Amino acid sequence: NDVVRIEKIQLTHDAGLAEVENIEVKLTRENDAIRGADLKAELSSEALDLHELLLRLGIGDLPLEAFLSTQAKCTGPLWPDLAITCEGDATGEEIEVRSGEGLKKTIVQIEEIRASGRVLLDLEKVTYEVQLKAGQDSGRSSGLVRYETGFEIDFSTPRLHFSNVQHLVGLNIEGSARINGKTTGNSDAARFQMQLDGNDISFEKFYLGQVRTGLRYDEGHLLFENLLGTVGSSTYAGFLDIDLRNEQMRIAAKSDRLDLFDVAQVLEKRIKIPVAISGSGVAEIDLQGPLEINRLTYKATAHFSKVAAAGEIFDQVHVEAVSTKGEFAFQNTYVSKGEHRVLMSGVGHPNGQI
């Protein structure tokens, strides 16, 4: 009846092993001549190397690693115009997006993501739409991969806990965020950009509170742009540029409304301030150097009025601090009360000694 049935086919590829089961190919005829064929089948794979698969399909040596396990049912025209739709579930393990070789060149690393959705395959492209789950977090992604020209992928999640991300450019980031983003690229380069709205964010054990920023990766630079944040009643703005190729970063931040009570919260995991403090003022800081917080070169200034500390009230507190490769010193730092002024000086070292 023009139907070919095959129980199982095993496909061996440099990327791994796949099995196609319960195969049914139905031939279509016109005037007794075969004009086409439709496929029904069940597809499964275990630990399929995604990077190797994309490379062998001619899409290119993309900066992406993952091992895929899939269970899907596939249907659609097999010939003359290929248009196969597969629906099912997949699990991706040891997922990495990187800018080069080695852990320090890894942009993001996630242990496992589970997906459920649909993939459409033809002779020119692959399109997909899936629901995603990582730990307790969920999201969605859709995309288009053209074999000749590259890929476009959209993704979003109402909440991602950074605890579900094993590696993020080697930085210690805690908290959660709502994310909407897009990535594009080809075999030569990949770029992504996203909008991130963070909640209870900590960066290298500095508490940053509520953070909103644009995040962009381009030509080896991970850029946090138009960054706005709130800690208590304090607000700040700035940007962060991480140069992944040279393993350097630059941070610039400024606050026109800064409360010392909030500063104590920012520093709590780094420095325990032994007395309650309050007061309001402004601050500015510019840092640059390697991806090690205690070896940065920076200059910081801050000025506060009506400062209360340890039962005393001070009219002004002024701080100027500089650091060269982690060697820290106070400059022009003082507290004043009425006609009196107390000058402060001191140094610190990358090993934590002061």
mmCIF file of C-alpha atoms in Angstrom:
data_model
loop_
_atom_site.group_PDB
_atom_site.id
_atom_site.type_symbol
_atom_site.label_atom_id
_atom_site.label_comp_id
_atom_site.label_asym_id
_atom_site.label_seq_id
_atom_site.Cartn_x
_atom_site.Cartn_y
_atom_site.Cartn_z
ATOM 1 C CA ASN A 1 0.000 0.000 0.000
ATOM 2 C CA ASP A 2 2.950 2.337 -0.717
ATOM 3 C CA VAL A 3 3.936 2.309 2.976
ATOM 4 C CA VAL A 4 7.429 1.335 4.139
ATOM 5 C CA ARG A 5 7.804 0.444 7.823
ATOM 6 C CA ILE A 6 11.120 0.019 9.603
ATOM 7 C CA GLU A 7 11.387 -0.940 13.260
ATOM 8 C CA LYS A 8 14.643 0.829 14.101
ATOM 9 C CA ILE A 9 17.619 2.600 12.532
ATOM 10 C CA GLN A 10 20.749 3.542 14.498
ATOM 11 C CA LEU A 11 22.618 6.598 13.224
ATOM 12 C CA THR A 12 26.299 6.930 14.114
ATOM 13 C CA HIS A 13 27.872 10.379 13.764
ATOM 14 C CA ASP A 14 30.990 12.152 15.029
ATOM 15 C CA ALA A 15 28.623 14.027 17.346
ATOM 16 C CA GLY A 16 27.198 10.846 18.892
ATOM 17 C CA LEU A 17 24.546 8.184 18.458
ATOM 18 C CA ALA A 18 20.854 8.628 17.608
ATOM 19 C CA GLU A 19 18.060 6.097 17.162
ATOM 20 C CA VAL A 20 15.023 6.409 14.913
ATOM 21 C CA GLU A 21 12.237 3.953 15.730
ATOM 22 C CA ASN A 22 8.755 3.048 14.491
ATOM 23 C CA ILE A 23 9.536 4.534 11.093
ATOM 24 C CA GLU A 24 6.757 4.835 8.556
ATOM 25 C CA VAL A 25 7.331 6.280 5.090
ATOM 26 C CA LYS A 26 4.199 6.737 2.992
ATOM 27 C CA LEU A 27 4.731 7.256 -0.717
ATOM 28 C CA THR A 28 2.476 9.569 -2.715
ATOM 29 C CA ARG A 29 1.717 8.914 -6.371
ATOM 30 C CA GLU A 30 0.447 10.766 -9.379
ATOM 31 C CA ASN A 31 -0.527 8.699 -12.425
ATOM 32 C CA ASP A 32 1.277 5.727 -10.838
ATOM 33 C CA ALA A 33 4.522 7.736 -10.608
ATOM 34 C CA ILE A 34 6.029 8.353 -7.139
ATOM 35 C CA ARG A 35 5.936 12.090 -6.495
ATOM 36 C CA GLY A 36 6.832 12.288 -2.841
ATOM 37 C CA ALA A 37 7.114 10.659 0.572
ATOM 38 C CA ASP A 38 5.832 11.557 4.058
ATOM 39 C CA LEU A 39 7.588 10.475 7.240
ATOM 40 C CA LYS A 40 6.443 9.409 10.718
ATOM 41 C CA ALA A 41 9.084 8.366 13.245
ATOM 42 C CA GLU A 42 10.270 8.540 16.855
ATOM 43 C CA LEU A 43 13.720 10.063 17.466
ATOM 44 C CA SER A 44 15.953 9.653 20.508
ATOM 45 C CA SER A 45 19.550 10.561 21.318
ATOM 46 C CA GLU A 46 21.818 10.378 24.345
ATOM 47 C CA ALA A 47 24.577 12.955 25.077
ATOM 48 C CA LEU A 48 24.738 14.243 21.496
ATOM 49 C CA ASP A 49 27.598 16.766 21.142
ATOM 50 C CA LEU A 50 25.850 19.930 19.887
ATOM 51 C CA HIS A 51 29.066 21.756 18.970
ATOM 52 C CA GLU A 52 30.279 18.850 16.839
ATOM 53 C CA LEU A 53 26.847 18.396 15.240
ATOM 54 C CA LEU A 54 26.607 22.053 14.166
ATOM 55 C CA LEU A 55 30.174 21.925 12.878
ATOM 56 C CA ARG A 56 29.513 18.810 10.752
ATOM 57 C CA LEU A 57 26.257 20.253 9.419
ATOM 58 C CA GLY A 58 28.294 23.140 8.006
ATOM 59 C CA ILE A 59 26.825 25.789 10.331
ATOM 60 C CA GLY A 60 30.296 26.493 11.714
ATOM 61 C CA ASP A 61 32.614 26.327 14.706
ATOM 62 C CA LEU A 62 30.259 28.183 17.046
ATOM 63 C CA PRO A 63 31.396 29.225 20.567
ATOM 64 C CA LEU A 64 28.825 26.871 22.097
ATOM 65 C CA GLU A 65 29.077 23.539 23.914
ATOM 66 C CA ALA A 66 26.250 21.267 25.104
ATOM 67 C CA PHE A 67 25.381 17.596 25.292
ATOM 68 C CA LEU A 68 21.795 16.874 24.218
ATOM 69 C CA SER A 69 19.500 13.997 25.065
ATOM 70 C CA THR A 70 16.187 13.987 23.174
ATOM 71 C CA GLN A 71 12.870 12.147 22.863
ATOM 72 C CA ALA A 72 10.647 13.368 20.020
ATOM 73 C CA LYS A 73 7.994 12.359 17.515
ATOM 74 C CA CYS A 74 8.594 13.610 13.974
ATOM 75 C CA THR A 75 6.252 13.967 11.014
ATOM 76 C CA GLY A 76 6.185 15.706 7.633
ATOM 77 C CA PRO A 77 7.212 15.592 3.993
ATOM 78 C CA LEU A 78 10.517 13.809 3.409
ATOM 79 C CA TRP A 79 10.667 14.310 -0.347
ATOM 80 C CA PRO A 80 10.653 16.249 -2.690
ATOM 81 C CA ASP A 81 10.554 19.245 -0.304
ATOM 82 C CA LEU A 82 11.877 18.359 3.148
ATOM 83 C CA ALA A 83 9.741 19.857 5.952
ATOM 84 C CA ILE A 84 9.930 17.756 9.118
ATOM 85 C CA THR A 85 8.321 18.822 12.411
ATOM 86 C CA CYS A 86 9.514 17.187 15.654
ATOM 87 C CA GLU A 87 7.753 17.656 19.008
ATOM 88 C CA GLY A 88 9.060 16.365 22.313
ATOM 89 C CA ASP A 89 11.485 16.882 25.179
ATOM 90 C CA ALA A 90 15.220 17.489 25.403
ATOM 91 C CA THR A 91 17.808 17.883 28.129
ATOM 92 C CA GLY A 92 21.003 19.899 27.654
ATOM 93 C CA GLU A 93 23.935 19.239 29.985
ATOM 94 C CA GLU A 94 27.274 21.015 30.541
ATOM 95 C CA ILE A 95 26.117 24.027 28.507
ATOM 96 C CA GLU A 96 28.804 26.625 27.790
ATOM 97 C CA VAL A 97 28.951 29.848 25.792
ATOM 98 C CA ARG A 98 32.523 31.069 25.490
ATOM 99 C CA SER A 99 34.762 33.646 23.849
ATOM 100 C CA GLY A 100 37.802 31.356 23.579
ATOM 101 C CA GLU A 101 39.461 28.285 25.055
ATOM 102 C CA GLY A 102 39.700 27.683 28.810
ATOM 103 C CA LEU A 103 37.521 28.442 31.815
ATOM 104 C CA LYS A 104 38.532 32.124 31.918
ATOM 105 C CA LYS A 105 37.129 32.552 28.387
ATOM 106 C CA THR A 106 33.776 31.025 29.368
ATOM 107 C CA ILE A 107 30.979 33.613 29.369
ATOM 108 C CA VAL A 108 28.303 31.425 30.919
ATOM 109 C CA GLN A 109 28.134 27.814 32.096
ATOM 110 C CA ILE A 110 24.950 26.016 33.159
ATOM 111 C CA GLU A 111 24.874 22.436 34.411
ATOM 112 C CA GLU A 112 21.487 21.450 32.971
ATOM 113 C CA ILE A 113 18.517 22.903 31.061
ATOM 114 C CA ARG A 114 15.362 20.957 30.207
ATOM 115 C CA ALA A 115 13.282 21.891 27.152
ATOM 116 C CA SER A 116 9.887 20.963 25.749
ATOM 117 C CA GLY A 117 8.628 22.169 22.401
ATOM 118 C CA ARG A 118 8.774 21.931 18.632
ATOM 119 C CA VAL A 119 11.491 21.989 15.936
ATOM 120 C CA LEU A 120 10.887 22.466 12.181
ATOM 121 C CA LEU A 121 13.573 21.316 9.756
ATOM 122 C CA ASP A 122 13.920 21.923 6.013
ATOM 123 C CA LEU A 123 16.753 22.097 3.494
ATOM 124 C CA GLU A 124 17.627 25.738 4.286
ATOM 125 C CA LYS A 125 16.978 26.238 7.980
ATOM 126 C CA VAL A 126 15.886 25.022 11.385
ATOM 127 C CA THR A 127 13.306 26.923 13.431
ATOM 128 C CA TYR A 128 12.213 26.108 16.958
ATOM 129 C CA GLU A 129 10.056 27.206 19.885
ATOM 130 C CA VAL A 130 10.532 25.687 23.348
ATOM 131 C CA GLN A 131 9.713 26.108 27.017
ATOM 132 C CA LEU A 132 12.800 25.941 29.231
ATOM 133 C CA LYS A 133 13.471 24.925 32.822
ATOM 134 C CA ALA A 134 16.681 25.213 34.865
ATOM 135 C CA GLY A 135 16.377 24.249 38.517
ATOM 136 C CA GLN A 136 13.329 26.083 39.874
ATOM 137 C CA ASP A 137 13.421 28.652 37.051
ATOM 138 C CA SER A 138 11.489 28.604 33.780
ATOM 139 C CA GLY A 139 11.590 30.527 30.519
ATOM 140 C CA ARG A 140 11.073 30.313 26.785
ATOM 141 C CA SER A 141 13.151 30.541 23.636
ATOM 142 C CA SER A 142 12.513 30.650 19.900
ATOM 143 C CA GLY A 143 14.937 30.868 17.057
ATOM 144 C CA LEU A 144 15.998 30.464 13.470
ATOM 145 C CA VAL A 145 19.210 28.795 12.274
ATOM 146 C CA ARG A 146 20.024 29.237 8.578
ATOM 147 C CA TYR A 147 22.712 26.835 7.408
ATOM 148 C CA GLU A 148 24.330 29.395 5.109
ATOM 149 C CA THR A 149 24.073 32.690 7.002
ATOM 150 C CA GLY A 150 23.827 32.086 10.771
ATOM 151 C CA PHE A 151 21.339 32.201 13.615
ATOM 152 C CA GLU A 152 18.885 34.478 15.447
ATOM 153 C CA ILE A 153 17.631 33.397 18.883
ATOM 154 C CA ASP A 154 15.219 35.098 21.308
ATOM 155 C CA PHE A 155 14.971 34.114 24.969
ATOM 156 C CA SER A 156 13.218 35.306 28.124
ATOM 157 C CA THR A 157 12.567 34.298 31.725
ATOM 158 C CA PRO A 158 10.448 35.961 34.420
ATOM 159 C CA ARG A 159 13.084 34.979 36.983
ATOM 160 C CA LEU A 160 16.544 33.436 36.811
ATOM 161 C CA HIS A 161 18.325 32.660 40.083
ATOM 162 C CA PHE A 162 22.053 33.100 39.543
ATOM 163 C CA SER A 163 22.588 30.087 41.799
ATOM 164 C CA ASN A 164 21.480 28.009 38.766
ATOM 165 C CA VAL A 165 24.400 29.432 36.745
ATOM 166 C CA GLN A 166 27.644 27.655 37.596
ATOM 167 C CA HIS A 167 29.931 30.198 35.924
ATOM 168 C CA LEU A 168 29.403 33.773 34.724
ATOM 169 C CA VAL A 169 32.699 35.199 33.377
ATOM 170 C CA GLY A 170 34.323 34.066 36.634
ATOM 171 C CA LEU A 171 32.436 36.624 38.724
ATOM 172 C CA ASN A 172 30.532 35.970 41.931
ATOM 173 C CA ILE A 173 26.981 37.221 41.253
ATOM 174 C CA GLU A 174 24.056 36.394 43.542
ATOM 175 C CA GLY A 175 20.332 37.172 43.457
ATOM 176 C CA SER A 176 17.747 36.780 40.694
ATOM 177 C CA ALA A 177 16.659 38.668 37.574
ATOM 178 C CA ARG A 178 13.983 38.966 34.917
ATOM 179 C CA ILE A 179 15.645 38.673 31.498
ATOM 180 C CA ASN A 180 14.638 39.381 27.892
ATOM 181 C CA GLY A 181 17.257 38.990 25.223
ATOM 182 C CA LYS A 182 18.420 38.084 21.742
ATOM 183 C CA THR A 183 21.542 36.504 20.285
ATOM 184 C CA THR A 184 22.700 36.536 16.673
ATOM 185 C CA GLY A 185 25.755 35.282 14.859
ATOM 186 C CA ASN A 186 27.413 32.926 12.426
ATOM 187 C CA SER A 187 30.466 30.686 12.277
ATOM 188 C CA ASP A 188 32.787 33.681 12.723
ATOM 189 C CA ALA A 189 31.259 35.525 15.684
ATOM 190 C CA ALA A 190 28.303 35.690 18.044
ATOM 191 C CA ARG A 191 26.656 38.678 19.728
ATOM 192 C CA PHE A 192 23.936 38.922 22.313
ATOM 193 C CA GLN A 193 22.045 41.672 24.056
ATOM 194 C CA MET A 194 19.483 41.564 26.837
ATOM 195 C CA GLN A 195 17.579 43.657 29.340
ATOM 196 C CA LEU A 196 18.099 42.538 32.929
ATOM 197 C CA ASP A 197 15.976 43.567 35.932
ATOM 198 C CA GLY A 198 17.707 42.216 39.046
ATOM 199 C CA ASN A 199 16.455 41.695 42.573
ATOM 200 C CA ASP A 200 18.692 41.454 45.681
ATOM 201 C CA ILE A 201 21.823 41.438 43.522
ATOM 202 C CA SER A 202 25.288 40.985 45.041
ATOM 203 C CA PHE A 203 28.443 41.446 42.953
ATOM 204 C CA GLU A 204 31.662 40.006 44.397
ATOM 205 C CA LYS A 205 30.025 40.211 47.875
ATOM 206 C CA PHE A 206 29.074 43.880 47.429
ATOM 207 C CA TYR A 207 25.301 44.235 47.832
ATOM 208 C CA LEU A 208 23.822 46.191 44.885
ATOM 209 C CA GLY A 209 20.096 45.803 45.692
ATOM 210 C CA GLN A 210 17.686 46.304 42.800
ATOM 211 C CA VAL A 211 19.521 46.633 39.478
ATOM 212 C CA ARG A 212 18.319 47.435 35.959
ATOM 213 C CA THR A 213 20.802 47.255 33.097
ATOM 214 C CA GLY A 214 21.294 46.493 29.434
ATOM 215 C CA LEU A 215 23.717 43.612 28.913
ATOM 216 C CA ARG A 216 25.564 43.218 25.604
ATOM 217 C CA TYR A 217 28.352 40.966 24.300
ATOM 218 C CA ASP A 218 30.302 42.139 21.267
ATOM 219 C CA GLU A 219 33.839 41.431 20.032
ATOM 220 C CA GLY A 220 35.090 39.983 23.296
ATOM 221 C CA HIS A 221 33.535 42.630 25.561
ATOM 222 C CA LEU A 222 30.703 41.957 28.015
ATOM 223 C CA LEU A 223 29.066 45.344 28.608
ATOM 224 C CA PHE A 224 26.620 46.288 31.373
ATOM 225 C CA GLU A 225 25.225 49.556 29.982
ATOM 226 C CA ASN A 226 22.882 52.227 31.396
ATOM 227 C CA LEU A 227 23.067 50.522 34.777
ATOM 228 C CA LEU A 228 20.678 51.946 37.391
ATOM 229 C CA GLY A 229 20.418 50.657 40.941
ATOM 230 C CA THR A 230 18.697 51.205 44.277
ATOM 231 C CA VAL A 231 19.772 50.167 47.767
ATOM 232 C CA GLY A 232 17.294 51.355 50.408
ATOM 233 C CA SER A 233 16.837 55.095 49.811
ATOM 234 C CA SER A 234 20.116 55.397 47.859
ATOM 235 C CA THR A 235 20.382 55.414 44.078
ATOM 236 C CA TYR A 236 23.326 55.013 41.717
ATOM 237 C CA ALA A 237 24.161 54.803 38.011
ATOM 238 C CA GLY A 238 27.125 53.428 36.107
ATOM 239 C CA PHE A 239 28.525 50.909 33.645
ATOM 240 C CA LEU A 240 30.720 47.820 33.647
ATOM 241 C CA ASP A 241 32.959 46.688 30.767
ATOM 242 C CA ILE A 242 34.525 43.209 31.006
ATOM 243 C CA ASP A 243 37.229 42.572 28.394
ATOM 244 C CA LEU A 244 37.208 38.772 28.174
ATOM 245 C CA ARG A 245 40.083 38.541 25.708
ATOM 246 C CA ASN A 246 42.504 40.463 27.931
ATOM 247 C CA GLU A 247 40.865 39.463 31.243
ATOM 248 C CA GLN A 248 40.397 43.087 32.309
ATOM 249 C CA MET A 249 37.433 45.125 33.507
ATOM 250 C CA ARG A 250 36.438 48.722 34.089
ATOM 251 C CA ILE A 251 33.691 49.993 36.388
ATOM 252 C CA ALA A 252 32.442 53.563 36.705
ATOM 253 C CA ALA A 253 29.640 54.471 39.106
ATOM 254 C CA LYS A 254 28.161 57.617 40.626
ATOM 255 C CA SER A 255 25.534 58.368 43.257
ATOM 256 C CA ASP A 256 23.850 61.731 43.768
ATOM 257 C CA ARG A 257 21.784 60.350 46.671
ATOM 258 C CA LEU A 258 23.683 58.124 49.046
ATOM 259 C CA ASP A 259 22.812 57.232 52.636
ATOM 260 C CA LEU A 260 25.510 55.872 54.947
ATOM 261 C CA PHE A 261 23.048 53.359 56.396
ATOM 262 C CA ASP A 262 22.757 51.879 52.883
ATOM 263 C CA VAL A 263 26.548 51.999 52.413
ATOM 264 C CA ALA A 264 26.883 49.769 55.475
ATOM 265 C CA GLN A 265 24.495 47.293 53.812
ATOM 266 C CA VAL A 266 26.525 47.389 50.568
ATOM 267 C CA LEU A 267 29.733 46.570 52.484
ATOM 268 C CA GLU A 268 28.251 44.144 55.022
ATOM 269 C CA LYS A 269 29.718 40.958 53.484
ATOM 270 C CA ARG A 270 33.096 42.639 52.972
ATOM 271 C CA ILE A 271 33.553 44.967 55.944
ATOM 272 C CA LYS A 272 31.676 44.946 59.239
ATOM 273 C CA ILE A 273 31.198 48.545 60.395
ATOM 274 C CA PRO A 274 31.247 48.224 64.222
ATOM 275 C CA VAL A 275 28.925 51.167 64.965
ATOM 276 C CA ALA A 276 25.602 52.389 63.589
ATOM 277 C CA ILE A 277 26.062 55.246 61.108
ATOM 278 C CA SER A 278 23.759 57.581 59.238
ATOM 279 C CA GLY A 279 24.088 60.615 57.002
ATOM 280 C CA SER A 280 23.541 61.548 53.379
ATOM 281 C CA GLY A 281 25.800 62.615 50.554
ATOM 282 C CA VAL A 282 27.268 61.873 47.121
ATOM 283 C CA ALA A 283 29.979 59.539 45.806
ATOM 284 C CA GLU A 284 31.838 58.598 42.637
ATOM 285 C CA ILE A 285 34.239 55.767 41.787
ATOM 286 C CA ASP A 286 36.225 54.637 38.742
ATOM 287 C CA LEU A 287 37.939 51.218 38.754
ATOM 288 C CA GLN A 288 39.965 49.270 36.210
ATOM 289 C CA GLY A 289 42.251 46.273 36.186
ATOM 290 C CA PRO A 290 42.210 42.454 36.215
ATOM 291 C CA LEU A 291 39.184 40.305 37.034
ATOM 292 C CA GLU A 292 40.230 40.280 40.702
ATOM 293 C CA ILE A 293 38.509 42.815 42.956
ATOM 294 C CA ASN A 294 41.401 43.108 45.414
ATOM 295 C CA ARG A 295 43.906 43.993 42.648
ATOM 296 C CA LEU A 296 42.042 46.823 40.935
ATOM 297 C CA THR A 297 43.334 50.331 40.335
ATOM 298 C CA TYR A 298 40.747 52.938 41.294
ATOM 299 C CA LYS A 299 39.940 56.399 42.603
ATOM 300 C CA ALA A 300 36.919 57.048 44.815
ATOM 301 C CA THR A 301 35.512 60.204 46.367
ATOM 302 C CA ALA A 302 32.571 60.658 48.748
ATOM 303 C CA HIS A 303 31.162 63.536 50.780
ATOM 304 C CA PHE A 304 28.519 63.245 53.522
ATOM 305 C CA SER A 305 26.724 65.787 55.713
ATOM 306 C CA LYS A 306 25.144 65.521 59.186
ATOM 307 C CA VAL A 307 26.799 62.211 59.917
ATOM 308 C CA ALA A 308 25.892 60.337 63.119
ATOM 309 C CA ALA A 309 28.279 57.647 64.367
ATOM 310 C CA ALA A 310 28.818 56.110 67.804
ATOM 311 C CA GLY A 311 26.654 58.730 69.474
ATOM 312 C CA GLU A 312 28.457 61.684 67.881
ATOM 313 C CA ILE A 313 27.194 64.126 65.240
ATOM 314 C CA PHE A 314 29.647 65.375 62.606
ATOM 315 C CA ASP A 315 28.986 68.222 60.194
ATOM 316 C CA GLN A 316 30.978 66.765 57.301
ATOM 317 C CA VAL A 317 32.763 63.550 56.343
ATOM 318 C CA HIS A 318 34.952 63.675 53.225
ATOM 319 C CA VAL A 319 36.736 60.646 51.782
ATOM 320 C CA GLU A 320 39.197 60.368 48.916
ATOM 321 C CA ALA A 321 40.766 56.954 48.296
ATOM 322 C CA VAL A 322 43.117 55.701 45.608
ATOM 323 C CA SER A 323 44.391 52.233 44.786
ATOM 324 C CA THR A 324 47.121 51.043 42.432
ATOM 325 C CA LYS A 325 46.872 47.319 41.685
ATOM 326 C CA GLY A 326 45.217 46.780 45.040
ATOM 327 C CA GLU A 327 47.602 48.959 47.092
ATOM 328 C CA PHE A 328 45.138 51.314 48.786
ATOM 329 C CA ALA A 329 45.621 54.706 50.493
ATOM 330 C CA PHE A 330 43.467 57.524 51.881
ATOM 331 C CA GLN A 331 44.043 61.033 50.528
ATOM 332 C CA ASN A 332 42.474 64.263 51.806
ATOM 333 C CA THR A 333 40.117 62.381 54.107
ATOM 334 C CA TYR A 334 38.644 64.097 57.171
ATOM 335 C CA VAL A 335 35.690 64.542 59.513
ATOM 336 C CA SER A 336 34.666 67.985 60.748
ATOM 337 C CA LYS A 337 32.534 69.322 63.587
ATOM 338 C CA GLY A 338 32.114 73.048 64.090
ATOM 339 C CA GLU A 339 35.555 74.630 63.761
ATOM 340 C CA HIS A 340 37.356 71.349 64.335
ATOM 341 C CA ARG A 341 38.687 68.910 61.767
ATOM 342 C CA VAL A 342 40.259 65.464 62.179
ATOM 343 C CA LEU A 343 42.436 64.254 59.307
ATOM 344 C CA MET A 344 42.535 60.526 58.559
ATOM 345 C CA SER A 345 45.189 58.488 56.733
ATOM 346 C CA GLY A 346 45.904 54.815 56.159
ATOM 347 C CA VAL A 347 46.939 52.160 53.662
ATOM 348 C CA GLY A 348 45.703 48.701 52.678
ATOM 349 C CA HIS A 349 47.174 45.787 50.746
ATOM 350 C CA PRO A 350 45.770 43.099 48.420
ATOM 351 C CA ASN A 351 46.231 40.463 51.143
ATOM 352 C CA GLY A 352 43.676 42.279 53.325
ATOM 353 C CA GLN A 353 46.141 43.818 55.771
ATOM 354 C CA ILE A 354 45.501 47.508 56.679
#
